PDB file of C-alpha atoms in Angstrom:
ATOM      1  CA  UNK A 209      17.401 -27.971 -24.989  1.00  0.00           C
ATOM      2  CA  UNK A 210      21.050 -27.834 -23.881  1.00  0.00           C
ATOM      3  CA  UNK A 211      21.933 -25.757 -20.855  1.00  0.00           C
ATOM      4  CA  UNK A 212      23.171 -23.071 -23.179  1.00  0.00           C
ATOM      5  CA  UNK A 213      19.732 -22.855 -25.347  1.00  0.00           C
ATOM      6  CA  UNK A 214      18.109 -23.124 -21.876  1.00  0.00           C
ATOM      7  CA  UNK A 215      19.924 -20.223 -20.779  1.00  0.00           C
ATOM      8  CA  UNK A 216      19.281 -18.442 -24.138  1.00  0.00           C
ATOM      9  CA  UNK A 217      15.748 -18.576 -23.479  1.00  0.00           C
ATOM     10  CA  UNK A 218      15.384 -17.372 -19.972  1.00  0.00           C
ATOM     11  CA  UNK A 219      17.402 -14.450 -20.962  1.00  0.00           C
ATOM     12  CA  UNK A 220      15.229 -13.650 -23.908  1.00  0.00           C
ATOM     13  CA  UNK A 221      11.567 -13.818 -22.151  1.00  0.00           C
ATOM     14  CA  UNK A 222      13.078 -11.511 -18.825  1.00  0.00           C
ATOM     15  CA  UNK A 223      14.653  -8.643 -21.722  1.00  0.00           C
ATOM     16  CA  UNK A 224      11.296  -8.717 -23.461  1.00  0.00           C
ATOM     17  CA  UNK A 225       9.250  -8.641 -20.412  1.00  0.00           C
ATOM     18  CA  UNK A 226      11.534  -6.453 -18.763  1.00  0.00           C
ATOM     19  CA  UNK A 227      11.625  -4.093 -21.637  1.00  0.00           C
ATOM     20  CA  UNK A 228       7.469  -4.359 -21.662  1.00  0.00           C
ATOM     21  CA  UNK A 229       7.105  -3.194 -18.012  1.00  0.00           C
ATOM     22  CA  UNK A 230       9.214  -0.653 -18.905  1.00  0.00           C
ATOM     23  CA  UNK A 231       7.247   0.611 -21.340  1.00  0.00           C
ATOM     24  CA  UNK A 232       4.107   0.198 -19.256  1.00  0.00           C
ATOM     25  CA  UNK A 233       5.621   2.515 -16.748  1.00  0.00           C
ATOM     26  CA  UNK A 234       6.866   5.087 -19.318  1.00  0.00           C
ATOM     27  CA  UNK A 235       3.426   5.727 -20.621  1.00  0.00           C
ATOM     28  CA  UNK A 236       0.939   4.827 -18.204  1.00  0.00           C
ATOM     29  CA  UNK A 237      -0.249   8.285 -18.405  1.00  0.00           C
ATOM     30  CA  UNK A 238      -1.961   7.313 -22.035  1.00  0.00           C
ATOM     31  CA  UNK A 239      -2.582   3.889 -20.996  1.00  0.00           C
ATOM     32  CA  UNK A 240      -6.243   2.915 -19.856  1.00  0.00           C
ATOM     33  CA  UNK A 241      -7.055   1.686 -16.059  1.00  0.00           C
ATOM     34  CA  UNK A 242      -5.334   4.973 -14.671  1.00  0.00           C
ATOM     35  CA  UNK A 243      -8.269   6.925 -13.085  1.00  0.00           C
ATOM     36  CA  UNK A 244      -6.069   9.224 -11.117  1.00  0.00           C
ATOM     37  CA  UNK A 245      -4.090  10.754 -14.385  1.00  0.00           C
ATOM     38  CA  UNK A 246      -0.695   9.663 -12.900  1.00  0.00           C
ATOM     39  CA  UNK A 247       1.547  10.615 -14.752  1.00  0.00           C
ATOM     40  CA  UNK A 248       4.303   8.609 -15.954  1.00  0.00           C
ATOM     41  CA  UNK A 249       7.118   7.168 -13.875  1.00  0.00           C
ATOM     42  CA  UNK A 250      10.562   8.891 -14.661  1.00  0.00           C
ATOM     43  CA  UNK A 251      12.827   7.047 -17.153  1.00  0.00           C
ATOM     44  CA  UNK A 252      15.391   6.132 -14.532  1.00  0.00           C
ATOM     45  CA  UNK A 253      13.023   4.607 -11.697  1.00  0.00           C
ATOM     46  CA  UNK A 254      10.855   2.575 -14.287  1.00  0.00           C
ATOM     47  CA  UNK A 255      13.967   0.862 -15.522  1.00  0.00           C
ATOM     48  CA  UNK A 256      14.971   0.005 -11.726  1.00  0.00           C
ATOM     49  CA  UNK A 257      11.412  -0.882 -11.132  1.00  0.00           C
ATOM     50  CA  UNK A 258      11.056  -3.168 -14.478  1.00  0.00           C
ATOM     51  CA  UNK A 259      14.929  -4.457 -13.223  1.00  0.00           C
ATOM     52  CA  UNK A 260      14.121  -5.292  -9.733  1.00  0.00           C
ATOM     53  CA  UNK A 261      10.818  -6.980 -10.829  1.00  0.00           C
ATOM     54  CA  UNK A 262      11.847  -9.026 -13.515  1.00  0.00           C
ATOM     55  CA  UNK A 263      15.226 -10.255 -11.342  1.00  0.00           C
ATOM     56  CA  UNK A 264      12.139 -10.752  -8.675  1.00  0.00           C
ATOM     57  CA  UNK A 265      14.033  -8.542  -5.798  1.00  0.00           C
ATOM     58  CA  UNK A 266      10.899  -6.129  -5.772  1.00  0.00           C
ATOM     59  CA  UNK A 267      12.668  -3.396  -4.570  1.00  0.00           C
ATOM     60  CA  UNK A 268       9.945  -0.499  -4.450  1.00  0.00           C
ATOM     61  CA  UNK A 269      11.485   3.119  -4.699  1.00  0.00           C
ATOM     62  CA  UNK A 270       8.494   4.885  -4.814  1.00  0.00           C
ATOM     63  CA  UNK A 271       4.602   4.584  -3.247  1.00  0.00           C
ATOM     64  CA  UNK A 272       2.490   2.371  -5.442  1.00  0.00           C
ATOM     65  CA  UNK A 273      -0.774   4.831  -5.119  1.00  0.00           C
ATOM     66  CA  UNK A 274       0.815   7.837  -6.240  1.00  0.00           C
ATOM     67  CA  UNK A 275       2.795   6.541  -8.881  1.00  0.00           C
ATOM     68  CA  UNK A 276       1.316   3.515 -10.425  1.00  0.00           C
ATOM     69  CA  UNK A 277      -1.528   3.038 -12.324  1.00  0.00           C
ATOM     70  CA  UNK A 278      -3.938   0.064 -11.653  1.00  0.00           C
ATOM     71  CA  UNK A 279      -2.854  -1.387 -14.830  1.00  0.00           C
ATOM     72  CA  UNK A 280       0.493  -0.806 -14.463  1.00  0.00           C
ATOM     73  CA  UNK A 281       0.131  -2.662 -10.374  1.00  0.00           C
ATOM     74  CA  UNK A 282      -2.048  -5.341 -12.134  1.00  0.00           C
ATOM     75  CA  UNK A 283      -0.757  -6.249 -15.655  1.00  0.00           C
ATOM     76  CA  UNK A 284       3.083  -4.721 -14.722  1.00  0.00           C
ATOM     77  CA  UNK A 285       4.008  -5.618 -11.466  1.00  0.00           C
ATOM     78  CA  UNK A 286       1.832  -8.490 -10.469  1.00  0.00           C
ATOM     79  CA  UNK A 287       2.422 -10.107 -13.492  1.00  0.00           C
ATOM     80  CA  UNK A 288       6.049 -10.074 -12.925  1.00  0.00           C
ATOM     81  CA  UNK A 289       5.531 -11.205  -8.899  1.00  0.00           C
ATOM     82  CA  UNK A 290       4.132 -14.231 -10.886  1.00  0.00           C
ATOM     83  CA  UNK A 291       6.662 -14.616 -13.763  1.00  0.00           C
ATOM     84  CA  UNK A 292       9.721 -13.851 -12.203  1.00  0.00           C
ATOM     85  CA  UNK A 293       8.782 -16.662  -9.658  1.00  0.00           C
ATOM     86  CA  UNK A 294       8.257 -19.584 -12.569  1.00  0.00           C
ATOM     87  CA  UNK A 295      11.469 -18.532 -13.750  1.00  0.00           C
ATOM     88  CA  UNK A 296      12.703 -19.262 -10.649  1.00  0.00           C
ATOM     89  CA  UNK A 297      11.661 -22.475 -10.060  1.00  0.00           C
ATOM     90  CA  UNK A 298      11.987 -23.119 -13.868  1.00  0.00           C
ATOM     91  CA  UNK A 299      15.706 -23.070 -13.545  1.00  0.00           C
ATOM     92  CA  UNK A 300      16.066 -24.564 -10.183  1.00  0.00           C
ATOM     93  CA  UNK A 301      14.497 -27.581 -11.922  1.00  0.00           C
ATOM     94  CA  UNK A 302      17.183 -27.373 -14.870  1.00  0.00           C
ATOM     95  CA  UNK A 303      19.616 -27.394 -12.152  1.00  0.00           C
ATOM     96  CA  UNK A 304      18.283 -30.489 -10.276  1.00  0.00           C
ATOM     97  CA  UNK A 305      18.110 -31.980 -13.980  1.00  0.00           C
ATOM     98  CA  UNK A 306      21.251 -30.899 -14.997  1.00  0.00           C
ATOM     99  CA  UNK A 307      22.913 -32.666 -11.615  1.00  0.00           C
ATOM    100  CA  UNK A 308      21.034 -35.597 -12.352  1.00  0.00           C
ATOM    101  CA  UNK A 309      21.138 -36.150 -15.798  1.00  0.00           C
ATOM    102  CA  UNK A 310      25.200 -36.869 -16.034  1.00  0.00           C
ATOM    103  CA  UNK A 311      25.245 -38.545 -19.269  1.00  0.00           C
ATOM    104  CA  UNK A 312      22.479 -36.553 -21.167  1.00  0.00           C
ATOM    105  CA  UNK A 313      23.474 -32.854 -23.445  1.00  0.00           C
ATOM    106  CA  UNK A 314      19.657 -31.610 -22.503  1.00  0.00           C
ATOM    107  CA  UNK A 315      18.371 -30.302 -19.583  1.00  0.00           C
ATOM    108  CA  UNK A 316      14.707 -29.747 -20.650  1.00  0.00           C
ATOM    109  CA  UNK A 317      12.202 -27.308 -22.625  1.00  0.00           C
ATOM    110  CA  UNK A 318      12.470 -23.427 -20.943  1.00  0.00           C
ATOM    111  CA  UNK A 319       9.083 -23.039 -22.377  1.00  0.00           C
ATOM    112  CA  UNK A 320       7.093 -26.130 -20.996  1.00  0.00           C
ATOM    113  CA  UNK A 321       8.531 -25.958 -17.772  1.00  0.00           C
ATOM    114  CA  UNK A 322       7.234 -22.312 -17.418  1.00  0.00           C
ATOM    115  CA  UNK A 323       3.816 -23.038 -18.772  1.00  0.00           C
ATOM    116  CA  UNK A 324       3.871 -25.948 -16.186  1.00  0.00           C
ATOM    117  CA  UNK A 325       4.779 -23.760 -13.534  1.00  0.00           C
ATOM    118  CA  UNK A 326       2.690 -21.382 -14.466  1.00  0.00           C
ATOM    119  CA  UNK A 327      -0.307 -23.687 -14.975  1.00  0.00           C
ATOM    120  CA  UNK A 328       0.280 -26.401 -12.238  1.00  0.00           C
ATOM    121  CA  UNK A 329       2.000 -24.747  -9.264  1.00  0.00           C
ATOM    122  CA  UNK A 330       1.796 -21.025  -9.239  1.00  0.00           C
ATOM    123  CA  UNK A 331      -1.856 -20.567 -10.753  1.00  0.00           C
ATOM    124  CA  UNK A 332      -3.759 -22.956  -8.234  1.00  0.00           C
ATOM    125  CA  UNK A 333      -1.692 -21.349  -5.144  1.00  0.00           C
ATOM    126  CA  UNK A 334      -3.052 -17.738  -6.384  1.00  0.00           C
ATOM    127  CA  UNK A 335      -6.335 -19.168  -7.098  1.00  0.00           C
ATOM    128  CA  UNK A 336      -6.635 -20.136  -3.597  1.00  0.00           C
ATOM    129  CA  UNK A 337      -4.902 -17.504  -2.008  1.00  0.00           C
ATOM    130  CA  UNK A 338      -7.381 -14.990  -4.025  1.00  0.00           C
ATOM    131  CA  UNK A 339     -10.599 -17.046  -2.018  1.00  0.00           C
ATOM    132  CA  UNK A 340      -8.785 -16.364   1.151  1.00  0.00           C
ATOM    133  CA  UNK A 341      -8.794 -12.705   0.519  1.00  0.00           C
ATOM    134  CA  UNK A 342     -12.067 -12.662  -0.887  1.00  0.00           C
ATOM    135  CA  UNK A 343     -13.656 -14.378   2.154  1.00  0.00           C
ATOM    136  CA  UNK A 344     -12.086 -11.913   4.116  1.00  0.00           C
ATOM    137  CA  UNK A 345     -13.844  -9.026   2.963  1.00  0.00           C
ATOM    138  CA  UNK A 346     -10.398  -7.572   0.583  1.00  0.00           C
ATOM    139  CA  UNK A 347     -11.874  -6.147  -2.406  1.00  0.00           C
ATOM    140  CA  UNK A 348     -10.205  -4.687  -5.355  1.00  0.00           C
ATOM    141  CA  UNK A 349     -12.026  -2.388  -7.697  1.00  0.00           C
ATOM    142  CA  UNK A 350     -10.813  -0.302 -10.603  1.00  0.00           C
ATOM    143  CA  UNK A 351     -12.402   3.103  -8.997  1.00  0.00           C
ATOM    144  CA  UNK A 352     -10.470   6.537  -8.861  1.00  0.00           C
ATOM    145  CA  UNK A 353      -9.587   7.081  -4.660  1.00  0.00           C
ATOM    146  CA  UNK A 354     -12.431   7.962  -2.391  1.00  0.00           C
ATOM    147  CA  UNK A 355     -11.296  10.960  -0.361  1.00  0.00           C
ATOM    148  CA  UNK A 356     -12.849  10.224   3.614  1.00  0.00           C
ATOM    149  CA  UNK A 357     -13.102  13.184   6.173  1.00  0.00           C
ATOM    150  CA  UNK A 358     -10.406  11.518   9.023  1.00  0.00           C
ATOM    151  CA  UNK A 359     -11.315  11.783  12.680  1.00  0.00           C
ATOM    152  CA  UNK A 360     -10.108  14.618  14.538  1.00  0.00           C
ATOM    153  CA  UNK A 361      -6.897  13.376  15.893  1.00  0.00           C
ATOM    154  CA  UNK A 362      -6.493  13.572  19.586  1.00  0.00           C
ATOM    155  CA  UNK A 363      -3.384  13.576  21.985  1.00  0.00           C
ATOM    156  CA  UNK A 364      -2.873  12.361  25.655  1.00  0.00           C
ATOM    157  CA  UNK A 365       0.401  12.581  27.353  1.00  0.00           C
ATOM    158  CA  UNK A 366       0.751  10.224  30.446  1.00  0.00           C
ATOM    159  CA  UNK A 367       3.667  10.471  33.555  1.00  0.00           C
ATOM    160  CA  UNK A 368       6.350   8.474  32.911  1.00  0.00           C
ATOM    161  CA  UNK A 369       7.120   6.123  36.217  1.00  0.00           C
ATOM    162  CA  UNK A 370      10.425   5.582  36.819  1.00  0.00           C
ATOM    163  CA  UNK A 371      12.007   8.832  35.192  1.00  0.00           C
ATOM    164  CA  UNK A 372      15.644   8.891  34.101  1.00  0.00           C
ATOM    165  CA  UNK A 373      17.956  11.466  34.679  1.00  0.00           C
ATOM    166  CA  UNK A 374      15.723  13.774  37.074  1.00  0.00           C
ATOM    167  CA  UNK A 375      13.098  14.228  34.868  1.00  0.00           C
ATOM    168  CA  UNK A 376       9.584  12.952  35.270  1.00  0.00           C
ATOM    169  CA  UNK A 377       9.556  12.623  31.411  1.00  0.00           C
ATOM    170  CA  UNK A 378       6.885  11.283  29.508  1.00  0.00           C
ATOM    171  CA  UNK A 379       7.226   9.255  26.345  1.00  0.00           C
ATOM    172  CA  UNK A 380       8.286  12.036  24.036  1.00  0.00           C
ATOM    173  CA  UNK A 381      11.338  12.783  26.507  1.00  0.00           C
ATOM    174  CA  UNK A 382      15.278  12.389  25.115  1.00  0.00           C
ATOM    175  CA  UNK A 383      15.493   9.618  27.294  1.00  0.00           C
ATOM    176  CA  UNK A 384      13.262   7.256  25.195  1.00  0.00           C
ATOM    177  CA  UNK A 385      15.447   8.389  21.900  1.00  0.00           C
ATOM    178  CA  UNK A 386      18.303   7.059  23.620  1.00  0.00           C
ATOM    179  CA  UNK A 387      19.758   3.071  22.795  1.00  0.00           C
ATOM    180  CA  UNK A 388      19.898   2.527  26.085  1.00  0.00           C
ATOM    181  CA  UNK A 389      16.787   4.266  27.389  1.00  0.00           C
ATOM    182  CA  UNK A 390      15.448   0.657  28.034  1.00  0.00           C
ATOM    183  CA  UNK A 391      17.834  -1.813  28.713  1.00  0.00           C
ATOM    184  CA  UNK A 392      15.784  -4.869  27.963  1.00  0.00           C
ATOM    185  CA  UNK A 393      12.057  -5.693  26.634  1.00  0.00           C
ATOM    186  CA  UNK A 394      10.746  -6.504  30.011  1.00  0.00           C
ATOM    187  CA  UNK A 395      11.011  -2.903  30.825  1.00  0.00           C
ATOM    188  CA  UNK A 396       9.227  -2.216  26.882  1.00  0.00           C
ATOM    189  CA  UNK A 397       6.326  -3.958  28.080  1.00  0.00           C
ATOM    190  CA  UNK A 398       6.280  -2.322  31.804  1.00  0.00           C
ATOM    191  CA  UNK A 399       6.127   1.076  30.242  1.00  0.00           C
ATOM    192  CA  UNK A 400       3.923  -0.043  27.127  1.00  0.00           C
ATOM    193  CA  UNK A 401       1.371  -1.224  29.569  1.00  0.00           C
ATOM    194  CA  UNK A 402       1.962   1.774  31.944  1.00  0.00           C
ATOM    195  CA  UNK A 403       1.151   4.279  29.215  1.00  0.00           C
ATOM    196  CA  UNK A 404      -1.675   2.449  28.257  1.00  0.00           C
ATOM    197  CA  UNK A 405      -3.094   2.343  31.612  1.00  0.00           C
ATOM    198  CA  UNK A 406      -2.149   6.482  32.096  1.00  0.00           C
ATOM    199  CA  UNK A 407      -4.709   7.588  28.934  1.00  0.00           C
ATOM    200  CA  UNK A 408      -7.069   9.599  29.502  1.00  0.00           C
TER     201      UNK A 408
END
């Protein structure tokens, strides 16, 4: 393919997937995997979600658990972690080629070097990261939320040692909200450990 067709192609399989996460988001509601019945992501933040994904800048404007479905995290998002990532490297390869190759009108096949990324890079570094977090206990089912009774939450409030300002203070005090309340992270640490030391 020639840079241009090269190009071409690139374009054409972000729109489509772009335009498919879109979708996803739009009606996970109706779509299956969604245990909680979340509803579906408004019409402008699944097109900056499907953007940000496919352009692989991932910039997350809402909180996954309360707005995405576990197809739309799994088959949506994850996918494009992974796709937007081969196109990456799919093009930095045209480029190298491109540099290289000062004589020749192609650069390569969009297509194959995808599938090899996909196949022969990305897919064995996922296959061993997944053992990593399987070994480690992660799991990942397709169950609605569990709903677990949180321990009663308990406060201590300890004297702070060198107060500021002619206050005894504690950590809570205006001091602390100040820039300058510690000047450096030697005193951080001094007051970390102090505080740690003062619970009751």
């Amino acid at each position: 393919m020639p840079w241009t067709e090269y190009g071409i192609a690139m374009l054409l399989f972000s729109a489509v997937s772009m335009i498919l996460l879109y979708l996803m988001e739009r009606f996970q509601h109706w779509l299956p995997l969604n245990p909680q019945k979340l509803a579906n992501v408004a019409p402008d933040l699944a097109w900056n979600t499907a953007a940000s994904f496919t352009t692989n800048t991932n910039w997350q404007a809402y909180t996954p658990e309360s707005t995405m479905s576990y197809l739309t995290q799994m088959a949506g998002l994850a996918y494009h972690n992974f796709a937007s990532a081969a196109v990456g490297i799919a093009l930095a390869i045209a480029l190298i080629r491109g540099v290289s190759r000062n004589e020749s009108k192609t650069i390569g096949n969009f297509w194959v070097d995808l599938t090899r990324c996909f196949l022969w890079v990305l897919l064995p570094v996922c296959l061993a990261g997944s053992l990593v977090l399987v070994s480690q206990g992660v799991v990942q089912n397709l169950k609605p939320y569990s709903t677990v009774q949180l321990v009663e939450p308990q406060t201590a409030e300890a004297q702070d040692p060198g107060g500021k300002n002619g206050d005894a203070g504690g950590r809570t005090t205006n001091h602390r909200a100040r820039p300058r309340g510690f000047p450096g992270n030697h005193q951080n640490v001094r007051n970390q450990r102090w505080w740690l030391f003062q619970c009751e």
